Amino acid sequence: MKHLIHLLCLACLLGAVTSAGAQGRPKRGDIGVSGPKPGTEAPDFTLTSVEGKSIQASALWKEKPTVIITASHTCPVFRGKALAIESLRKDFGDRANFIVVYTLEAHPQGDPSPYSGEEWVTPKNEKEGILFRQPTTDAERMERAKACSEREKMTVPVVVDSMANTVWKAYGSAPNCAYIIGKDGKVIEAEPWMDAANLRLVLQKLTAG
């Protein structure tokens, strides 16, 4: 009887630990919802690209509607959409600007994920060997961004957020959000999670004619 009680207590304890871990991880629909909404002014920023070029967001959208996407190497969602991003730029690059903002690592190894407060290494990252610590300096983040850009064969400009994570915070603190900004500087489309098919539809309507 004592043995049975001991097993039941152990099961409850393990269940509580598992539940606590799951509760610490946000639901997909809760991420990025605090970003700027359609019709509002888009936060401007100036960041350095992996090629060392200073790029101002407002200079891009004053020229053409601009797609802004957040990313990090340890975000498997972003990596899975890299080809779709390149395809969008190939099809709309003459009518819209595209820029990827490299932010906090979503799933660093050995450090807490900014989205759960605990280490959260995904099975896909383990399988692909994408196992990196969270950068602690601008130089480290730049190197990680360069490696990611090269691995994913990105031709879309990749700029790197500061260690204060200013742009990440301004655009909803999400790992792979997407925004379309009009030439007037206002948000046209806001996606807490980038949806390539939907972006394509919006861009088709926006750039038609």
Coordinates of C-alpha atoms in Angstrom, one line a residue:
M1 CA 0.0 0.0 0.0
K2 CA 2.8 2.4 0.9
H3 CA 4.5 1.5 -2.4
L4 CA 1.3 2.4 -4.3
I5 CA 0.9 5.7 -2.4
H6 CA 4.6 6.5 -3.2
L7 CA 4.0 5.8 -6.9
L8 CA 0.9 8.0 -7.0
C9 CA 2.7 10.9 -5.3
L10 CA 5.6 10.5 -7.8
A11 CA 3.2 10.6 -10.7
C12 CA 1.5 13.7 -9.4
L13 CA 4.8 15.4 -8.9
L14 CA 5.9 14.6 -12.5
G15 CA 2.6 15.7 -13.8
A16 CA 3.0 19.0 -12.0
V17 CA 6.5 19.6 -13.3
T18 CA 5.4 18.8 -16.9
S19 CA 2.3 21.1 -16.6
A20 CA 4.5 23.9 -15.2
G21 CA 6.8 23.6 -18.1
A22 CA 4.0 23.6 -20.6
Q23 CA 2.4 26.6 -18.9
G24 CA 5.6 28.5 -19.3
R25 CA 5.5 28.1 -23.1
P26 CA 3.2 30.6 -24.8
K27 CA 0.3 29.6 -27.0
R28 CA 1.0 30.4 -30.7
G29 CA -1.9 32.8 -30.8
D30 CA -0.6 34.9 -27.9
I31 CA 2.7 35.8 -29.6
G32 CA 3.1 39.1 -31.5
V33 CA -0.3 40.5 -30.9
S34 CA 1.0 43.6 -29.3
G35 CA 2.6 44.8 -32.5
P36 CA 1.4 47.8 -34.5
K37 CA -2.0 47.4 -36.1
P38 CA -3.2 48.2 -39.6
G39 CA -3.8 51.9 -40.1
T40 CA -1.3 52.9 -37.5
E41 CA 2.2 54.5 -38.0
A42 CA 4.9 52.0 -38.4
P43 CA 7.9 52.4 -36.1
D44 CA 10.9 53.6 -38.0
F45 CA 14.4 52.2 -37.4
T46 CA 17.9 52.3 -38.8
L47 CA 19.9 49.1 -38.5
T48 CA 23.1 47.6 -40.0
S49 CA 22.9 44.8 -42.6
V50 CA 25.0 41.7 -42.6
E51 CA 26.9 43.4 -45.4
G52 CA 27.7 46.3 -43.2
K53 CA 25.3 48.7 -44.9
S54 CA 23.1 51.1 -42.8
I55 CA 19.5 50.8 -43.8
Q56 CA 16.6 53.0 -42.7
A57 CA 13.2 51.5 -42.8
S58 CA 11.4 54.7 -43.7
A59 CA 13.7 55.3 -46.7
L60 CA 12.5 51.9 -48.0
W61 CA 8.8 52.4 -47.6
K62 CA 8.9 56.0 -48.9
E63 CA 10.2 54.4 -52.1
K64 CA 7.9 51.3 -52.3
P65 CA 5.6 49.4 -50.0
T66 CA 7.9 47.4 -47.7
V67 CA 7.6 44.0 -46.2
I68 CA 9.3 43.6 -42.8
I69 CA 9.9 40.2 -41.3
T70 CA 11.5 39.2 -38.0
A71 CA 13.8 36.1 -37.7
S72 CA 16.5 34.3 -35.9
H73 CA 18.7 31.2 -36.8
T74 CA 17.2 29.1 -34.0
C75 CA 13.6 29.8 -35.1
P76 CA 12.6 26.7 -37.2
V77 CA 9.4 28.5 -38.3
F78 CA 11.5 31.2 -40.0
R79 CA 13.9 28.7 -41.6
G80 CA 10.9 26.8 -43.0
K81 CA 9.7 30.0 -44.7
A82 CA 13.1 31.3 -46.0
L83 CA 12.4 29.9 -49.5
A84 CA 8.9 31.5 -49.5
I85 CA 10.4 34.9 -48.5
E86 CA 12.9 34.6 -51.4
S87 CA 10.0 33.7 -53.8
L88 CA 8.0 36.7 -52.7
R89 CA 10.9 39.0 -53.3
K90 CA 11.6 37.4 -56.7
D91 CA 8.0 38.0 -57.7
F92 CA 7.4 41.4 -56.2
G93 CA 10.8 42.9 -55.7
D94 CA 10.3 45.4 -58.5
R95 CA 7.2 46.8 -56.8
A96 CA 8.0 46.3 -53.1
N97 CA 11.0 46.3 -50.8
F98 CA 11.8 43.4 -48.4
I99 CA 13.8 43.4 -45.3
V100 CA 14.5 40.7 -42.6
V101 CA 15.2 41.9 -39.1
Y102 CA 17.4 39.5 -37.2
T103 CA 16.4 39.5 -33.5
L104 CA 16.7 37.5 -30.3
E105 CA 17.4 33.8 -30.8
A106 CA 14.0 32.1 -30.4
H107 CA 15.3 28.7 -29.1
P108 CA 18.9 29.1 -27.9
Q109 CA 20.7 26.1 -26.3
G110 CA 21.8 26.7 -22.8
D111 CA 19.8 29.9 -22.3
P112 CA 16.1 30.7 -21.7
S113 CA 13.9 31.3 -24.7
P114 CA 12.5 34.8 -24.7
Y115 CA 9.1 33.2 -25.4
S116 CA 9.0 30.8 -22.4
G117 CA 11.6 32.0 -19.8
E118 CA 13.2 28.5 -19.9
E119 CA 15.5 26.6 -22.2
W120 CA 13.4 25.4 -25.2
V121 CA 15.4 23.6 -27.8
T122 CA 13.2 22.3 -30.5
P123 CA 13.5 18.7 -32.0
K124 CA 14.1 20.3 -35.4
N125 CA 17.0 22.3 -34.1
E126 CA 18.5 19.3 -32.5
K127 CA 18.1 17.3 -35.8
E128 CA 19.7 20.1 -37.9
G129 CA 22.4 21.0 -35.4
I130 CA 21.1 24.5 -34.9
L131 CA 22.3 24.6 -31.3
F132 CA 23.6 28.1 -30.3
R133 CA 23.7 30.2 -27.2
Q134 CA 21.9 33.6 -27.0
P135 CA 24.4 36.3 -28.3
T136 CA 25.4 38.7 -25.6
T137 CA 27.1 41.4 -27.8
D138 CA 26.3 43.1 -31.0
A139 CA 29.2 41.4 -32.7
E140 CA 28.0 38.0 -31.7
R141 CA 24.5 38.7 -33.0
M142 CA 25.9 40.0 -36.2
E143 CA 28.0 36.8 -36.7
R144 CA 25.0 34.7 -36.0
A145 CA 22.9 36.7 -38.5
K146 CA 25.6 36.3 -41.2
A147 CA 25.8 32.5 -40.6
C148 CA 22.0 32.3 -40.9
S149 CA 21.8 34.4 -44.0
E150 CA 24.5 32.3 -45.7
R151 CA 22.9 29.0 -44.6
E152 CA 19.5 29.9 -45.8
K153 CA 21.0 31.5 -49.0
M154 CA 19.1 34.8 -48.3
T155 CA 19.2 37.5 -51.0
V156 CA 16.7 39.6 -49.1
P157 CA 18.6 42.2 -47.0
V158 CA 19.1 41.0 -43.4
V159 CA 19.6 43.7 -40.8
V160 CA 20.5 43.1 -37.2
D161 CA 18.6 44.5 -34.2
S162 CA 20.5 46.1 -31.3
M163 CA 21.1 44.2 -28.1
A164 CA 18.4 46.5 -26.6
N165 CA 16.0 44.6 -29.0
T166 CA 14.4 47.9 -29.9
V167 CA 12.8 46.8 -33.2
W168 CA 11.8 43.4 -31.9
K169 CA 9.9 45.2 -29.1
A170 CA 8.4 47.8 -31.4
Y171 CA 7.0 45.2 -33.8
G172 CA 5.3 42.9 -31.2
S173 CA 8.2 40.8 -29.7
A174 CA 7.6 37.9 -32.0
P175 CA 10.0 35.4 -33.6
N176 CA 8.6 35.4 -37.1
C177 CA 6.1 38.2 -37.6
A178 CA 5.5 40.1 -40.9
Y179 CA 4.3 43.6 -41.7
I180 CA 3.6 45.4 -44.9
I181 CA 4.1 49.1 -44.7
G182 CA 2.7 51.6 -47.2
K183 CA 4.4 54.5 -48.8
D184 CA 2.7 56.7 -46.3
G185 CA 4.4 54.9 -43.4
K186 CA 1.3 53.2 -42.2
V187 CA 0.8 49.5 -41.5
I188 CA -1.2 47.8 -44.2
E189 CA -0.9 44.2 -43.1
A190 CA 0.2 42.8 -39.7
E191 CA 0.8 39.1 -39.1
P192 CA 2.0 37.9 -35.7
W193 CA 3.2 34.8 -37.6
M194 CA 4.3 35.3 -41.2
D195 CA 1.8 33.8 -43.7
A196 CA 3.5 33.7 -47.1
A197 CA 0.3 32.9 -49.0
N198 CA -1.6 35.8 -47.4
L199 CA 1.3 38.2 -48.0
R200 CA 1.3 37.2 -51.6
L201 CA -2.4 38.0 -51.9
V202 CA -2.0 41.4 -50.2
L203 CA 1.0 42.3 -52.3
Q204 CA -0.9 41.3 -55.5
K205 CA -3.8 43.6 -54.6
L206 CA -1.5 46.4 -53.4
T207 CA 0.8 46.4 -56.5
A208 CA -1.8 45.6 -59.1
G209 CA -1.7 47.9 -62.1

